[in-house]
């Protein structure tokens, strides 16, 4: 990963947006810019990236060796364990902030009251604003190294599912199946920090898009939804397949067929220059025309990369225009309360000519158990 090139791109974006700096916390954005990983904890860690100064990193003293070994040069402002020591480090790091009214962007989804309060106390004349659009512009289009990592994460996830499916049995609980899937993900090569806990939902529970595996046992004649992913070099995959536990009703089989068609329509609609909302409409129209429109409860997809949910978002009315390198899910679903649900989720990438499905697991209805 070329971290210096990413920092240079960020500097150009800051100039374009007339922002002084971007403040990021431990997590995907700091990792994206430096390759460094820290815990989000009571000891604050904040990276400051400016168009007019070298990157700065505020961190506890004991984390300095890690930062000194980073792939990019960072000006370090460390602090000890004494009460109030972190504020002094923040003040030193922000001492060169201009008083000309230029704002500092802060990543909005990870910044806490803790870090924002220290930033404001250290530089009371500075205006702090959200950096959401800045970060989206920086990270939405993936480079070749990122795409290679995502492909590895997909290969691992698909291999894990191939090893899990033969182990599915009538009477096993959702929790038991989720545990087995977790084991297979690690055996297949996923990094220990998998992107999210697998969703394993059977029978009526499969009608809940974000069901949590519990003690319900797999029963004959029911649908089984498995939503899982793996991590490789920090990048993730996110797939969903729906299975039949034994023989299911004609209606549930029809629902699966319709969702499969919607998935195909969504994938076919992807291409450079297409707005995200158009992709959502393509998938949603198939489900609506089959009479199940009110049972499609969520957006058609979301971006994937260092996070399981990141821009672009494939939803109705979303104006973002797709560009080559953007990676996201296509995951239409139908959810019939009390009876069951179906979701089929693939990971796609926008190419110069159109799009490519990165996932290849069979989408046809498979009988298990």
mmCIF file of C-alpha atoms in Angstrom:
data_model
loop_
_atom_site.group_PDB
_atom_site.id
_atom_site.type_symbol
_atom_site.label_atom_id
_atom_site.label_comp_id
_atom_site.label_asym_id
_atom_site.label_seq_id
_atom_site.Cartn_x
_atom_site.Cartn_y
_atom_site.Cartn_z
ATOM 1 C CA UNK A 1 0.000 0.000 0.000
ATOM 2 C CA UNK A 2 1.410 3.406 -1.014
ATOM 3 C CA UNK A 3 0.599 5.417 2.111
ATOM 4 C CA UNK A 4 2.608 8.463 1.054
ATOM 5 C CA UNK A 5 0.623 8.715 -2.157
ATOM 6 C CA UNK A 6 -2.592 8.551 -0.147
ATOM 7 C CA UNK A 7 -1.407 11.366 2.134
ATOM 8 C CA UNK A 8 -0.552 13.471 -0.921
ATOM 9 C CA UNK A 9 -4.020 12.868 -2.355
ATOM 10 C CA UNK A 10 -5.515 13.930 0.971
ATOM 11 C CA UNK A 11 -3.420 17.107 0.961
ATOM 12 C CA UNK A 12 -4.770 18.000 -2.467
ATOM 13 C CA UNK A 13 -8.340 17.396 -1.301
ATOM 14 C CA UNK A 14 -7.768 19.597 1.756
ATOM 15 C CA UNK A 15 -6.567 22.428 -0.477
ATOM 16 C CA UNK A 16 -9.548 22.002 -2.789
ATOM 17 C CA UNK A 17 -11.972 22.061 0.141
ATOM 18 C CA UNK A 18 -10.076 24.956 1.785
ATOM 19 C CA UNK A 19 -9.596 22.939 4.967
ATOM 20 C CA UNK A 20 -6.555 23.233 7.210
ATOM 21 C CA UNK A 21 -6.367 19.604 8.309
ATOM 22 C CA UNK A 22 -8.128 16.313 8.880
ATOM 23 C CA UNK A 23 -8.209 14.652 12.315
ATOM 24 C CA UNK A 24 -8.617 10.866 12.359
ATOM 25 C CA UNK A 25 -8.820 8.311 15.158
ATOM 26 C CA UNK A 26 -7.732 4.686 15.494
ATOM 27 C CA UNK A 27 -9.579 2.636 12.905
ATOM 28 C CA UNK A 28 -9.951 2.358 9.146
ATOM 29 C CA UNK A 29 -8.983 5.917 8.213
ATOM 30 C CA UNK A 30 -5.781 6.064 10.260
ATOM 31 C CA UNK A 31 -4.885 2.604 8.938
ATOM 32 C CA UNK A 32 -5.604 3.752 5.370
ATOM 33 C CA UNK A 33 -3.233 6.707 5.684
ATOM 34 C CA UNK A 34 -0.418 5.157 7.741
ATOM 35 C CA UNK A 35 -0.838 1.384 8.025
ATOM 36 C CA UNK A 36 -0.968 1.822 11.815
ATOM 37 C CA UNK A 37 -3.509 0.159 14.089
ATOM 38 C CA UNK A 38 -4.269 1.294 17.626
ATOM 39 C CA UNK A 39 -7.025 0.524 20.120
ATOM 40 C CA UNK A 40 -9.758 3.093 20.563
ATOM 41 C CA UNK A 41 -9.393 3.470 24.323
ATOM 42 C CA UNK A 42 -9.334 5.924 27.217
ATOM 43 C CA UNK A 43 -5.879 7.108 26.111
ATOM 44 C CA UNK A 44 -6.599 9.230 23.016
ATOM 45 C CA UNK A 45 -4.784 8.682 19.718
ATOM 46 C CA UNK A 46 -5.366 11.280 16.987
ATOM 47 C CA UNK A 47 -3.701 11.720 13.623
ATOM 48 C CA UNK A 48 -3.578 15.224 12.111
ATOM 49 C CA UNK A 49 -3.047 15.478 8.373
ATOM 50 C CA UNK A 50 -2.522 18.937 6.927
ATOM 51 C CA UNK A 51 -1.883 20.384 3.494
ATOM 52 C CA UNK A 52 0.781 22.684 4.932
ATOM 53 C CA UNK A 53 2.612 20.584 7.530
ATOM 54 C CA UNK A 54 3.961 17.037 7.984
ATOM 55 C CA UNK A 55 1.511 14.443 9.379
ATOM 56 C CA UNK A 56 1.285 14.594 13.170
ATOM 57 C CA UNK A 57 0.274 11.842 15.557
ATOM 58 C CA UNK A 58 -0.824 12.339 19.173
ATOM 59 C CA UNK A 59 -0.418 9.130 21.155
ATOM 60 C CA UNK A 60 0.543 7.590 24.518
ATOM 61 C CA UNK A 61 4.270 7.359 25.219
ATOM 62 C CA UNK A 62 4.271 3.563 25.210
ATOM 63 C CA UNK A 63 2.898 3.481 21.630
ATOM 64 C CA UNK A 64 5.827 5.502 20.201
ATOM 65 C CA UNK A 65 7.899 2.498 19.030
ATOM 66 C CA UNK A 66 5.030 1.315 16.873
ATOM 67 C CA UNK A 67 4.588 4.758 15.302
ATOM 68 C CA UNK A 68 8.342 5.194 14.766
ATOM 69 C CA UNK A 69 8.314 2.015 12.651
ATOM 70 C CA UNK A 70 5.462 3.246 10.424
ATOM 71 C CA UNK A 71 5.803 3.210 6.651
ATOM 72 C CA UNK A 72 5.416 7.019 6.591
ATOM 73 C CA UNK A 73 7.253 9.761 8.479
ATOM 74 C CA UNK A 74 5.147 11.135 11.333
ATOM 75 C CA UNK A 75 5.809 13.972 13.771
ATOM 76 C CA UNK A 76 4.990 12.409 17.137
ATOM 77 C CA UNK A 77 3.456 14.173 20.136
ATOM 78 C CA UNK A 78 3.417 11.686 22.989
ATOM 79 C CA UNK A 79 2.206 11.931 26.572
ATOM 80 C CA UNK A 80 2.604 9.961 29.777
ATOM 81 C CA UNK A 81 0.196 8.607 32.339
ATOM 82 C CA UNK A 82 -0.151 11.790 34.398
ATOM 83 C CA UNK A 83 -3.572 13.380 34.693
ATOM 84 C CA UNK A 84 -3.978 16.028 31.987
ATOM 85 C CA UNK A 85 -0.848 15.000 30.083
ATOM 86 C CA UNK A 86 -2.767 14.323 26.891
ATOM 87 C CA UNK A 87 -4.023 17.919 26.700
ATOM 88 C CA UNK A 88 -0.453 19.201 26.614
ATOM 89 C CA UNK A 89 0.308 16.889 23.696
ATOM 90 C CA UNK A 90 -2.802 18.101 21.869
ATOM 91 C CA UNK A 91 -1.815 21.725 22.468
ATOM 92 C CA UNK A 92 1.676 21.126 21.101
ATOM 93 C CA UNK A 93 0.343 19.315 18.023
ATOM 94 C CA UNK A 94 -2.198 22.042 17.267
ATOM 95 C CA UNK A 95 0.010 25.011 18.167
ATOM 96 C CA UNK A 96 0.633 25.874 14.529
ATOM 97 C CA UNK A 97 -3.011 25.957 13.534
ATOM 98 C CA UNK A 98 -3.726 29.221 11.688
ATOM 99 C CA UNK A 99 -6.191 31.722 13.055
ATOM 100 C CA UNK A 100 -7.549 32.589 9.606
ATOM 101 C CA UNK A 101 -10.836 30.768 9.993
ATOM 102 C CA UNK A 102 -9.934 27.654 8.019
ATOM 103 C CA UNK A 103 -11.654 24.644 9.530
ATOM 104 C CA UNK A 104 -10.298 21.280 10.610
ATOM 105 C CA UNK A 105 -12.316 18.268 9.481
ATOM 106 C CA UNK A 106 -12.923 15.425 11.932
ATOM 107 C CA UNK A 107 -13.993 11.928 10.975
ATOM 108 C CA UNK A 108 -17.582 11.842 12.258
ATOM 109 C CA UNK A 109 -18.341 8.170 12.876
ATOM 110 C CA UNK A 110 -15.453 7.396 15.251
ATOM 111 C CA UNK A 111 -14.702 10.718 16.934
ATOM 112 C CA UNK A 112 -15.926 10.759 20.514
ATOM 113 C CA UNK A 113 -16.733 13.593 22.889
ATOM 114 C CA UNK A 114 -13.382 12.745 24.515
ATOM 115 C CA UNK A 115 -11.209 13.543 21.480
ATOM 116 C CA UNK A 116 -13.346 16.411 20.199
ATOM 117 C CA UNK A 117 -13.211 18.078 23.615
ATOM 118 C CA UNK A 118 -9.410 17.845 23.670
ATOM 119 C CA UNK A 119 -9.139 19.244 20.139
ATOM 120 C CA UNK A 120 -11.382 22.178 21.038
ATOM 121 C CA UNK A 121 -9.560 22.857 24.298
ATOM 122 C CA UNK A 122 -6.157 22.709 22.582
ATOM 123 C CA UNK A 123 -7.161 25.067 19.762
ATOM 124 C CA UNK A 124 -10.186 27.148 20.833
ATOM 125 C CA UNK A 125 -9.994 29.435 17.798
ATOM 126 C CA UNK A 126 -10.270 26.509 15.362
ATOM 127 C CA UNK A 127 -13.561 25.556 13.742
ATOM 128 C CA UNK A 128 -14.159 21.780 13.597
ATOM 129 C CA UNK A 129 -16.429 20.309 10.904
ATOM 130 C CA UNK A 130 -17.389 16.867 9.637
ATOM 131 C CA UNK A 131 -14.948 15.142 7.305
ATOM 132 C CA UNK A 132 -17.463 12.615 5.931
ATOM 133 C CA UNK A 133 -17.460 13.772 2.303
ATOM 134 C CA UNK A 134 -13.690 14.305 2.337
ATOM 135 C CA UNK A 135 -13.058 10.746 3.472
ATOM 136 C CA UNK A 136 -15.572 9.336 1.002
ATOM 137 C CA UNK A 137 -13.773 11.105 -1.856
ATOM 138 C CA UNK A 138 -10.460 9.750 -0.616
ATOM 139 C CA UNK A 139 -11.428 6.096 -0.132
ATOM 140 C CA UNK A 140 -14.347 5.171 -2.426
ATOM 141 C CA UNK A 141 -12.312 4.155 -5.496
ATOM 142 C CA UNK A 142 -9.964 1.282 -4.700
ATOM 143 C CA UNK A 143 -6.512 0.873 -6.234
ATOM 144 C CA UNK A 144 -5.067 -2.412 -7.470
ATOM 145 C CA UNK A 145 -3.554 -3.348 -4.098
ATOM 146 C CA UNK A 146 -6.857 -2.768 -2.335
ATOM 147 C CA UNK A 147 -8.781 -4.786 -4.909
ATOM 148 C CA UNK A 148 -6.305 -7.644 -4.543
ATOM 149 C CA UNK A 149 -6.899 -7.673 -0.781
ATOM 150 C CA UNK A 150 -10.684 -7.634 -1.234
ATOM 151 C CA UNK A 151 -10.419 -10.539 -3.697
ATOM 152 C CA UNK A 152 -8.407 -12.506 -1.136
ATOM 153 C CA UNK A 153 -11.030 -11.775 1.526
ATOM 154 C CA UNK A 154 -13.720 -13.061 -0.843
ATOM 155 C CA UNK A 155 -11.771 -16.210 -1.675
ATOM 156 C CA UNK A 156 -11.329 -16.935 2.026
ATOM 157 C CA UNK A 157 -15.027 -16.375 2.763
ATOM 158 C CA UNK A 158 -16.169 -18.593 -0.092
ATOM 159 C CA UNK A 159 -13.749 -21.350 0.902
ATOM 160 C CA UNK A 160 -15.014 -21.180 4.489
ATOM 161 C CA UNK A 161 -18.617 -21.531 3.337
ATOM 162 C CA UNK A 162 -17.725 -24.482 1.120
ATOM 163 C CA UNK A 163 -16.340 -26.200 4.223
ATOM 164 C CA UNK A 164 -19.322 -25.227 6.394
ATOM 165 C CA UNK A 165 -22.265 -26.266 4.200
ATOM 166 C CA UNK A 166 -21.623 -30.059 4.474
ATOM 167 C CA UNK A 167 -21.712 -29.693 8.268
ATOM 168 C CA UNK A 168 -25.237 -28.205 8.392
ATOM 169 C CA UNK A 169 -27.680 -30.590 10.048
ATOM 170 C CA UNK A 170 -31.319 -30.542 11.117
ATOM 171 C CA UNK A 171 -31.617 -29.732 14.777
ATOM 172 C CA UNK A 172 -28.391 -27.772 15.168
ATOM 173 C CA UNK A 173 -28.873 -24.290 16.602
ATOM 174 C CA UNK A 174 -28.167 -21.027 14.842
ATOM 175 C CA UNK A 175 -25.470 -20.356 17.419
ATOM 176 C CA UNK A 176 -23.789 -23.710 16.760
ATOM 177 C CA UNK A 177 -23.765 -23.048 13.025
ATOM 178 C CA UNK A 178 -22.407 -19.521 13.513
ATOM 179 C CA UNK A 179 -19.612 -20.903 15.696
ATOM 180 C CA UNK A 180 -18.711 -23.468 13.049
ATOM 181 C CA UNK A 181 -18.662 -20.798 10.351
ATOM 182 C CA UNK A 182 -16.342 -18.646 12.489
ATOM 183 C CA UNK A 183 -13.939 -21.569 12.884
ATOM 184 C CA UNK A 184 -13.939 -22.243 9.156
ATOM 185 C CA UNK A 185 -13.260 -18.567 8.383
ATOM 186 C CA UNK A 186 -10.137 -18.654 10.548
ATOM 187 C CA UNK A 187 -9.030 -22.001 9.102
ATOM 188 C CA UNK A 188 -9.481 -20.646 5.572
ATOM 189 C CA UNK A 189 -7.114 -17.781 6.341
ATOM 190 C CA UNK A 190 -9.181 -14.853 7.588
ATOM 191 C CA UNK A 191 -7.458 -12.435 9.932
ATOM 192 C CA UNK A 192 -8.749 -12.900 13.502
ATOM 193 C CA UNK A 193 -10.696 -9.631 13.411
ATOM 194 C CA UNK A 194 -13.447 -10.721 11.037
ATOM 195 C CA UNK A 195 -15.536 -7.841 9.633
ATOM 196 C CA UNK A 196 -18.703 -8.724 11.566
ATOM 197 C CA UNK A 197 -20.268 -11.593 13.475
ATOM 198 C CA UNK A 198 -21.941 -13.929 10.966
ATOM 199 C CA UNK A 199 -25.710 -13.730 10.669
ATOM 200 C CA UNK A 200 -27.277 -17.185 10.897
ATOM 201 C CA UNK A 201 -31.070 -17.014 10.821
ATOM 202 C CA UNK A 202 -33.551 -19.815 10.221
ATOM 203 C CA UNK A 203 -37.334 -19.988 9.908
ATOM 204 C CA UNK A 204 -39.120 -16.830 11.070
ATOM 205 C CA UNK A 205 -35.798 -15.368 12.211
ATOM 206 C CA UNK A 206 -34.652 -15.163 8.584
ATOM 207 C CA UNK A 207 -37.250 -12.413 8.084
ATOM 208 C CA UNK A 208 -35.066 -10.121 10.236
ATOM 209 C CA UNK A 209 -32.277 -8.614 8.071
ATOM 210 C CA UNK A 210 -29.883 -8.236 11.028
ATOM 211 C CA UNK A 211 -30.893 -11.264 13.062
ATOM 212 C CA UNK A 212 -28.551 -12.425 15.829
ATOM 213 C CA UNK A 213 -27.828 -16.178 16.023
ATOM 214 C CA UNK A 214 -29.623 -17.755 18.947
ATOM 215 C CA UNK A 215 -30.831 -21.091 20.265
ATOM 216 C CA UNK A 216 -33.438 -21.715 17.554
ATOM 217 C CA UNK A 217 -32.854 -25.067 15.878
ATOM 218 C CA UNK A 218 -32.880 -25.645 12.133
ATOM 219 C CA UNK A 219 -36.202 -27.191 11.164
ATOM 220 C CA UNK A 220 -37.367 -28.898 7.977
ATOM 221 C CA UNK A 221 -39.256 -26.760 5.474
ATOM 222 C CA UNK A 222 -37.577 -23.507 6.507
ATOM 223 C CA UNK A 223 -35.285 -20.969 4.940
ATOM 224 C CA UNK A 224 -31.767 -20.420 6.294
ATOM 225 C CA UNK A 225 -29.952 -17.115 5.727
ATOM 226 C CA UNK A 226 -26.164 -17.004 6.148
ATOM 227 C CA UNK A 227 -24.437 -13.593 5.974
ATOM 228 C CA UNK A 228 -20.677 -13.726 6.531
ATOM 229 C CA UNK A 229 -17.335 -12.218 5.571
ATOM 230 C CA UNK A 230 -13.579 -12.485 5.966
ATOM 231 C CA UNK A 231 -10.680 -10.067 6.411
ATOM 232 C CA UNK A 232 -7.407 -9.995 4.452
ATOM 233 C CA UNK A 233 -4.765 -7.279 4.893
ATOM 234 C CA UNK A 234 -7.411 -5.239 6.688
ATOM 235 C CA UNK A 235 -9.891 -5.415 3.781
ATOM 236 C CA UNK A 236 -13.174 -7.277 4.006
ATOM 237 C CA UNK A 237 -15.719 -9.311 2.098
ATOM 238 C CA UNK A 238 -19.461 -9.487 2.771
ATOM 239 C CA UNK A 239 -21.653 -12.226 1.269
ATOM 240 C CA UNK A 240 -25.116 -13.648 1.866
ATOM 241 C CA UNK A 241 -26.696 -16.841 0.601
ATOM 242 C CA UNK A 242 -30.078 -18.326 1.453
ATOM 243 C CA UNK A 243 -30.606 -22.084 1.716
ATOM 244 C CA UNK A 244 -33.589 -24.408 2.033
ATOM 245 C CA UNK A 245 -33.612 -26.721 5.023
ATOM 246 C CA UNK A 246 -35.244 -29.714 3.399
ATOM 247 C CA UNK A 247 -38.238 -29.188 1.116
ATOM 248 C CA UNK A 248 -39.801 -25.719 1.340
ATOM 249 C CA UNK A 249 -43.133 -24.326 0.176
ATOM 250 C CA UNK A 250 -43.724 -23.152 -3.369
ATOM 251 C CA UNK A 251 -44.128 -19.564 -2.131
ATOM 252 C CA UNK A 252 -40.765 -19.510 -0.365
ATOM 253 C CA UNK A 253 -39.100 -21.021 -3.432
ATOM 254 C CA UNK A 254 -40.730 -18.315 -5.576
ATOM 255 C CA UNK A 255 -39.468 -15.616 -3.219
ATOM 256 C CA UNK A 256 -35.950 -16.973 -3.626
ATOM 257 C CA UNK A 257 -36.330 -16.914 -7.421
ATOM 258 C CA UNK A 258 -37.490 -13.287 -7.389
ATOM 259 C CA UNK A 259 -34.625 -12.175 -5.156
ATOM 260 C CA UNK A 260 -32.176 -13.948 -7.454
ATOM 261 C CA UNK A 261 -33.583 -12.009 -10.415
ATOM 262 C CA UNK A 262 -33.358 -8.742 -8.472
ATOM 263 C CA UNK A 263 -29.745 -9.502 -7.598
ATOM 264 C CA UNK A 264 -28.944 -10.107 -11.266
ATOM 265 C CA UNK A 265 -30.744 -6.906 -12.306
ATOM 266 C CA UNK A 266 -28.819 -4.872 -9.735
ATOM 267 C CA UNK A 267 -25.482 -6.278 -10.848
ATOM 268 C CA UNK A 268 -26.347 -5.681 -14.508
ATOM 269 C CA UNK A 269 -27.169 -2.018 -13.806
ATOM 270 C CA UNK A 270 -23.711 -1.239 -12.402
ATOM 271 C CA UNK A 271 -21.306 0.727 -14.542
ATOM 272 C CA UNK A 272 -19.246 3.934 -14.697
ATOM 273 C CA UNK A 273 -21.377 7.056 -14.886
ATOM 274 C CA UNK A 274 -24.423 5.348 -13.354
ATOM 275 C CA UNK A 275 -25.891 6.902 -10.228
ATOM 276 C CA UNK A 276 -26.191 4.689 -7.148
ATOM 277 C CA UNK A 277 -29.936 5.358 -7.025
ATOM 278 C CA UNK A 278 -30.359 3.874 -10.499
ATOM 279 C CA UNK A 279 -28.813 0.582 -9.364
ATOM 280 C CA UNK A 280 -31.159 0.482 -6.385
ATOM 281 C CA UNK A 281 -34.158 1.098 -8.626
ATOM 282 C CA UNK A 282 -33.135 -1.686 -11.017
ATOM 283 C CA UNK A 283 -33.093 -4.285 -8.243
ATOM 284 C CA UNK A 284 -36.153 -2.889 -6.466
ATOM 285 C CA UNK A 285 -38.261 -2.857 -9.653
ATOM 286 C CA UNK A 286 -37.957 -6.640 -10.014
ATOM 287 C CA UNK A 287 -39.215 -7.228 -6.490
ATOM 288 C CA UNK A 288 -41.991 -4.643 -6.817
ATOM 289 C CA UNK A 289 -43.251 -6.121 -10.079
ATOM 290 C CA UNK A 290 -43.505 -9.530 -8.414
ATOM 291 C CA UNK A 291 -45.745 -8.020 -5.717
ATOM 292 C CA UNK A 292 -43.208 -8.023 -2.885
ATOM 293 C CA UNK A 293 -42.108 -4.382 -2.956
ATOM 294 C CA UNK A 294 -43.205 -3.607 0.593
ATOM 295 C CA UNK A 295 -41.140 -6.532 1.886
ATOM 296 C CA UNK A 296 -37.810 -5.215 0.555
ATOM 297 C CA UNK A 297 -36.862 -3.417 3.766
ATOM 298 C CA UNK A 298 -33.387 -1.969 3.173
ATOM 299 C CA UNK A 299 -31.100 -0.404 0.569
ATOM 300 C CA UNK A 300 -29.736 -2.540 -2.254
ATOM 301 C CA UNK A 301 -26.131 -2.280 -1.127
ATOM 302 C CA UNK A 302 -23.230 -0.511 0.561
ATOM 303 C CA UNK A 303 -19.569 0.024 -0.084
ATOM 304 C CA UNK A 304 -16.947 -2.421 1.166
ATOM 305 C CA UNK A 305 -13.242 -1.962 1.760
ATOM 306 C CA UNK A 306 -11.623 -1.427 5.134
ATOM 307 C CA UNK A 307 -15.148 -1.321 6.583
ATOM 308 C CA UNK A 308 -18.178 -3.536 6.106
ATOM 309 C CA UNK A 309 -20.357 -0.455 5.567
ATOM 310 C CA UNK A 310 -18.790 2.523 3.795
ATOM 311 C CA UNK A 311 -19.603 4.773 0.827
ATOM 312 C CA UNK A 312 -20.932 4.470 -1.793
ATOM 313 C CA UNK A 313 -24.420 3.525 -0.611
ATOM 314 C CA UNK A 314 -26.709 1.874 -3.158
ATOM 315 C CA UNK A 315 -30.029 3.367 -2.127
ATOM 316 C CA UNK A 316 -32.997 5.162 -3.612
ATOM 317 C CA UNK A 317 -32.205 8.752 -4.530
ATOM 318 C CA UNK A 318 -28.462 8.471 -3.871
ATOM 319 C CA UNK A 319 -26.815 10.837 -6.403
ATOM 320 C CA UNK A 320 -23.255 9.492 -6.154
ATOM 321 C CA UNK A 321 -21.969 8.630 -9.634
ATOM 322 C CA UNK A 322 -20.158 5.297 -9.895
ATOM 323 C CA UNK A 323 -16.502 5.330 -10.965
ATOM 324 C CA UNK A 324 -14.044 2.535 -11.787
ATOM 325 C CA UNK A 325 -12.591 0.983 -8.648
ATOM 326 C CA UNK A 326 -15.660 1.480 -6.476
ATOM 327 C CA UNK A 327 -16.569 -1.741 -4.665
ATOM 328 C CA UNK A 328 -19.892 -2.485 -2.994
ATOM 329 C CA UNK A 329 -22.539 -5.083 -2.321
ATOM 330 C CA UNK A 330 -25.680 -5.909 -4.263
ATOM 331 C CA UNK A 331 -27.996 -7.537 -1.722
ATOM 332 C CA UNK A 332 -31.734 -7.340 -2.413
ATOM 333 C CA UNK A 333 -34.029 -9.203 -0.056
ATOM 334 C CA UNK A 334 -37.624 -10.105 0.693
ATOM 335 C CA UNK A 335 -38.696 -10.540 4.327
ATOM 336 C CA UNK A 336 -42.049 -12.115 5.192
ATOM 337 C CA UNK A 337 -42.719 -11.655 8.904
ATOM 338 C CA UNK A 338 -43.403 -14.903 10.710
ATOM 339 C CA UNK A 339 -42.538 -17.037 7.677
ATOM 340 C CA UNK A 340 -39.034 -16.334 6.502
ATOM 341 C CA UNK A 341 -36.751 -14.177 4.414
ATOM 342 C CA UNK A 342 -34.356 -14.368 1.496
ATOM 343 C CA UNK A 343 -31.262 -12.279 0.785
ATOM 344 C CA UNK A 344 -28.658 -12.882 -1.914
ATOM 345 C CA UNK A 345 -25.577 -10.688 -1.602
ATOM 346 C CA UNK A 346 -22.645 -10.304 -3.963
ATOM 347 C CA UNK A 347 -19.605 -8.027 -3.995
ATOM 348 C CA UNK A 348 -19.028 -6.099 -7.233
ATOM 349 C CA UNK A 349 -16.456 -3.662 -8.607
ATOM 350 C CA UNK A 350 -17.017 -0.944 -11.168
ATOM 351 C CA UNK A 351 -14.730 -1.308 -14.197
ATOM 352 C CA UNK A 352 -13.957 0.997 -17.109
ATOM 353 C CA UNK A 353 -16.314 -1.056 -19.300
ATOM 354 C CA UNK A 354 -19.057 -1.857 -16.785
ATOM 355 C CA UNK A 355 -18.712 -4.042 -13.725
ATOM 356 C CA UNK A 356 -17.504 -7.378 -12.479
ATOM 357 C CA UNK A 357 -18.866 -9.633 -9.764
ATOM 358 C CA UNK A 358 -16.040 -10.465 -7.382
ATOM 359 C CA UNK A 359 -18.079 -13.224 -5.743
ATOM 360 C CA UNK A 360 -18.783 -16.541 -7.471
ATOM 361 C CA UNK A 361 -20.564 -18.713 -4.873
ATOM 362 C CA UNK A 362 -23.647 -20.367 -6.411
ATOM 363 C CA UNK A 363 -26.772 -18.243 -6.057
ATOM 364 C CA UNK A 364 -29.224 -21.049 -6.815
ATOM 365 C CA UNK A 365 -31.363 -22.403 -3.974
ATOM 366 C CA UNK A 366 -29.445 -25.242 -2.330
ATOM 367 C CA UNK A 367 -31.058 -27.772 -0.017
ATOM 368 C CA UNK A 368 -29.146 -28.455 3.202
ATOM 369 C CA UNK A 369 -29.701 -30.523 6.297
#
